[in-house]
């Protein structure tokens, strides 16, 4: 029998299936390895679909699995219309989509549009062609400054550290906002648009349910490429601060999103979500106009400390940003680019308690949720030895930034020793800590007190209980360091205590709590749902 919340969702607007959907981000390299090479792959994901169904998520987001030299682990794409052999082949992809659909899971995939790999055929052609040629015009080539052109064309820095320009043999420079192996495309070039359209249709015709658009605030560049304010340079951080940064969020980017939307509109029920690291609310909302992206990743929860007032503000601003638009708020606490929340909020048990509390806060909110693989197991960030680090940020920053590898360690599935059922290989692409035996799926599945059980229960309640309906929140008065809100439609109450004393519970019947309650009091670092 269909559950109440499902009826609301499916019967009225199937093309907007995503409106209160829980997406699960699969970092493909680290999810499950089927062929024993120490790297996760598409058949590995397929073999674990039963787990994802049991967990209770609705849709997947797969990180890039396209042909790539893997300098940025797939975000450097050499052929966007083929599968890299390390992940499988197109047949494996089709089988994964079919099986996921049979498990009731939608499949969305990552699209990297801001740049290609330097191993892309276009870039090889560009290097062989002279300055001013059509081959070079697909990228951003410029002459340098200074008498002999030996200074870069402007002062832009790469998000991974160092200059955003690299000089080629004939003296010109090309732009790369990320690694030098990720040259930026020129979005003023019509061939670049046409090729993206081809890529979109290629995957849509294979049955994908949508796309996550990488660096959706990138792509367009301002004419004249003016210098950036030096204070905008922040190595290793993807957040673009609230200062005018000519590298990102240029008005021309909206033409690209309009083009993408036009194609998607030919395929009803498909969705595009943009990775939009734009902190200005009004500018963020522009990406969600009716003829642009369906959804925008909002990173406010990720970037907010464990502080009741700051979290409340983040939630209110996120809701306000999308109010009145034909979209939904999105919420995420983690992804492959940021520290895992357990370690972000604190070390050890307290970090876990806080992450559990935030899981309930997030799952109580209206709109779309993005979970990152492993957060449902309460995985911490891993301190890897220098020799194991693979993120280009580590080299590019001159070993001053350790990068994002600590959040990308493979998932522990079962058993007592690394690699915990992730792979048959001892040597996984990033080493797994030996002390993860208690964190495996196997160890947590039947334990009612585990993080996994909390997520399963929370996801199930969110899907089945009518109290979770309604797009607006009402805030209650709460003791200092605490907050409580109520979903205006269904009436679910969520309360969080970040003070250092237990506080009285709001009235109502307890549905779920992130940790043990003290009679009728909510202890510190704990959240509760009441109806
Ligand atoms: C996005 C991805 C990140 C990648 C970057 C360059 O921010 O999430 O992992 O390094 O784009 O493609």
mmCIF file with all atom_site columns, C-alpha atoms and ligand atoms in Angstrom, residues 25 27 61 63-64 72-76 110 112 114-115 159-160 177-179 182 212-215 217 238 275 277 299 335-337 391-393 404 408, ligand 1:
data_model
loop_
_atom_site.group_PDB
_atom_site.id
_atom_site.type_symbol
_atom_site.label_atom_id
_atom_site.label_alt_id
_atom_site.label_comp_id
_atom_site.label_asym_id
_atom_site.label_entity_id
_atom_site.label_seq_id
_atom_site.pdbx_PDB_ins_code
_atom_site.Cartn_x
_atom_site.Cartn_y
_atom_site.Cartn_z
_atom_site.occupancy
_atom_site.B_iso_or_equiv
_atom_site.pdbx_formal_charge
_atom_site.auth_seq_id
_atom_site.auth_comp_id
_atom_site.auth_asym_id
_atom_site.auth_atom_id
_atom_site.pdbx_PDB_model_num
ATOM   1  C CA . UNK A 1 25  ? 25.576 10.876 -2.956  1.00 0.00 ? 25  UNK A CA 1
ATOM   2  C CA . UNK A 1 27  ? 31.332 8.874  -4.279  1.00 0.00 ? 27  UNK A CA 1
ATOM   3  C CA . UNK A 1 61  ? 23.744 11.150 -7.227  1.00 0.00 ? 61  UNK A CA 1
ATOM   4  C CA . UNK A 1 63  ? 30.029 11.432 -8.839  1.00 0.00 ? 63  UNK A CA 1
ATOM   5  C CA . UNK A 1 64  ? 31.811 11.456 -12.253 1.00 0.00 ? 64  UNK A CA 1
ATOM   6  C CA . UNK A 1 72  ? 40.881 15.349 -9.653  1.00 0.00 ? 72  UNK A CA 1
ATOM   7  C CA . UNK A 1 73  ? 39.375 11.862 -9.348  1.00 0.00 ? 73  UNK A CA 1
ATOM   8  C CA . UNK A 1 74  ? 36.980 12.142 -12.234 1.00 0.00 ? 74  UNK A CA 1
ATOM   9  C CA . UNK A 1 75  ? 36.284 15.881 -12.158 1.00 0.00 ? 75  UNK A CA 1
ATOM   10 C CA . UNK A 1 76  ? 38.813 16.074 -14.991 1.00 0.00 ? 76  UNK A CA 1
ATOM   11 C CA . UNK A 1 110 ? 27.379 14.596 -12.205 1.00 0.00 ? 110 UNK A CA 1
ATOM   12 C CA . UNK A 1 112 ? 31.365 18.725 -15.290 1.00 0.00 ? 112 UNK A CA 1
ATOM   13 C CA . UNK A 1 114 ? 33.244 24.358 -16.389 1.00 0.00 ? 114 UNK A CA 1
ATOM   14 C CA . UNK A 1 115 ? 36.329 22.536 -17.637 1.00 0.00 ? 115 UNK A CA 1
ATOM   15 C CA . UNK A 1 159 ? 40.857 27.041 -6.255  1.00 0.00 ? 159 UNK A CA 1
ATOM   16 C CA . UNK A 1 160 ? 43.496 24.387 -5.634  1.00 0.00 ? 160 UNK A CA 1
ATOM   17 C CA . UNK A 1 177 ? 40.268 27.661 -12.110 1.00 0.00 ? 177 UNK A CA 1
ATOM   18 C CA . UNK A 1 178 ? 41.161 24.247 -10.690 1.00 0.00 ? 178 UNK A CA 1
ATOM   19 C CA . UNK A 1 179 ? 44.223 22.076 -11.535 1.00 0.00 ? 179 UNK A CA 1
ATOM   20 C CA . UNK A 1 182 ? 41.476 21.000 -15.850 1.00 0.00 ? 182 UNK A CA 1
ATOM   21 C CA . UNK A 1 212 ? 24.119 17.490 -10.604 1.00 0.00 ? 212 UNK A CA 1
ATOM   22 C CA . UNK A 1 213 ? 25.910 20.349 -12.296 1.00 0.00 ? 213 UNK A CA 1
ATOM   23 C CA . UNK A 1 214 ? 29.458 20.844 -11.097 1.00 0.00 ? 214 UNK A CA 1
ATOM   24 C CA . UNK A 1 215 ? 30.616 24.425 -10.468 1.00 0.00 ? 215 UNK A CA 1
ATOM   25 C CA . UNK A 1 217 ? 28.340 29.242 -10.726 1.00 0.00 ? 217 UNK A CA 1
ATOM   26 C CA . UNK A 1 238 ? 35.292 25.951 -2.697  1.00 0.00 ? 238 UNK A CA 1
ATOM   27 C CA . UNK A 1 275 ? 26.464 23.208 -7.194  1.00 0.00 ? 275 UNK A CA 1
ATOM   28 C CA . UNK A 1 277 ? 28.788 28.267 -4.060  1.00 0.00 ? 277 UNK A CA 1
ATOM   29 C CA . UNK A 1 299 ? 25.655 24.986 1.516   1.00 0.00 ? 299 UNK A CA 1
ATOM   30 C CA . UNK A 1 335 ? 29.829 15.938 0.647   1.00 0.00 ? 335 UNK A CA 1
ATOM   31 C CA . UNK A 1 336 ? 33.137 14.830 -0.849  1.00 0.00 ? 336 UNK A CA 1
ATOM   32 C CA . UNK A 1 337 ? 34.594 18.351 -0.656  1.00 0.00 ? 337 UNK A CA 1
ATOM   33 C CA . UNK A 1 391 ? 43.874 15.299 -3.602  1.00 0.00 ? 391 UNK A CA 1
ATOM   34 C CA . UNK A 1 392 ? 45.542 17.728 -6.070  1.00 0.00 ? 392 UNK A CA 1
ATOM   35 C CA . UNK A 1 393 ? 45.093 20.407 -3.389  1.00 0.00 ? 393 UNK A CA 1
ATOM   36 C CA . UNK A 1 404 ? 39.670 16.475 0.901   1.00 0.00 ? 404 UNK A CA 1
ATOM   37 C CA . UNK A 1 408 ? 36.688 10.189 0.811   1.00 0.00 ? 408 UNK A CA 1
HETATM 38 C C1 . LIG B 2 .   ? 33.368 20.686 -7.669  1.00 0.00 ? 1   LIG B C1 1
HETATM 39 C C2 . LIG B 2 .   ? 33.531 19.287 -7.130  1.00 0.00 ? 1   LIG B C2 1
HETATM 40 C C3 . LIG B 2 .   ? 34.936 19.133 -6.652  1.00 0.00 ? 1   LIG B C3 1
HETATM 41 C C4 . LIG B 2 .   ? 35.879 19.362 -7.806  1.00 0.00 ? 1   LIG B C4 1
HETATM 42 C C5 . LIG B 2 .   ? 35.629 20.714 -8.451  1.00 0.00 ? 1   LIG B C5 1
HETATM 43 C C6 . LIG B 2 .   ? 36.312 20.827 -9.780  1.00 0.00 ? 1   LIG B C6 1
HETATM 44 O O1 . LIG B 2 .   ? 33.444 21.648 -6.696  1.00 0.00 ? 1   LIG B O1 1
HETATM 45 O O2 . LIG B 2 .   ? 32.577 19.035 -6.133  1.00 0.00 ? 1   LIG B O2 1
HETATM 46 O O3 . LIG B 2 .   ? 35.166 17.874 -6.091  1.00 0.00 ? 1   LIG B O3 1
HETATM 47 O O4 . LIG B 2 .   ? 37.209 19.288 -7.381  1.00 0.00 ? 1   LIG B O4 1
HETATM 48 O O5 . LIG B 2 .   ? 34.267 20.915 -8.701  1.00 0.00 ? 1   LIG B O5 1
HETATM 49 O O6 . LIG B 2 .   ? 35.656 20.076 -10.742 1.00 0.00 ? 1   LIG B O6 1
#
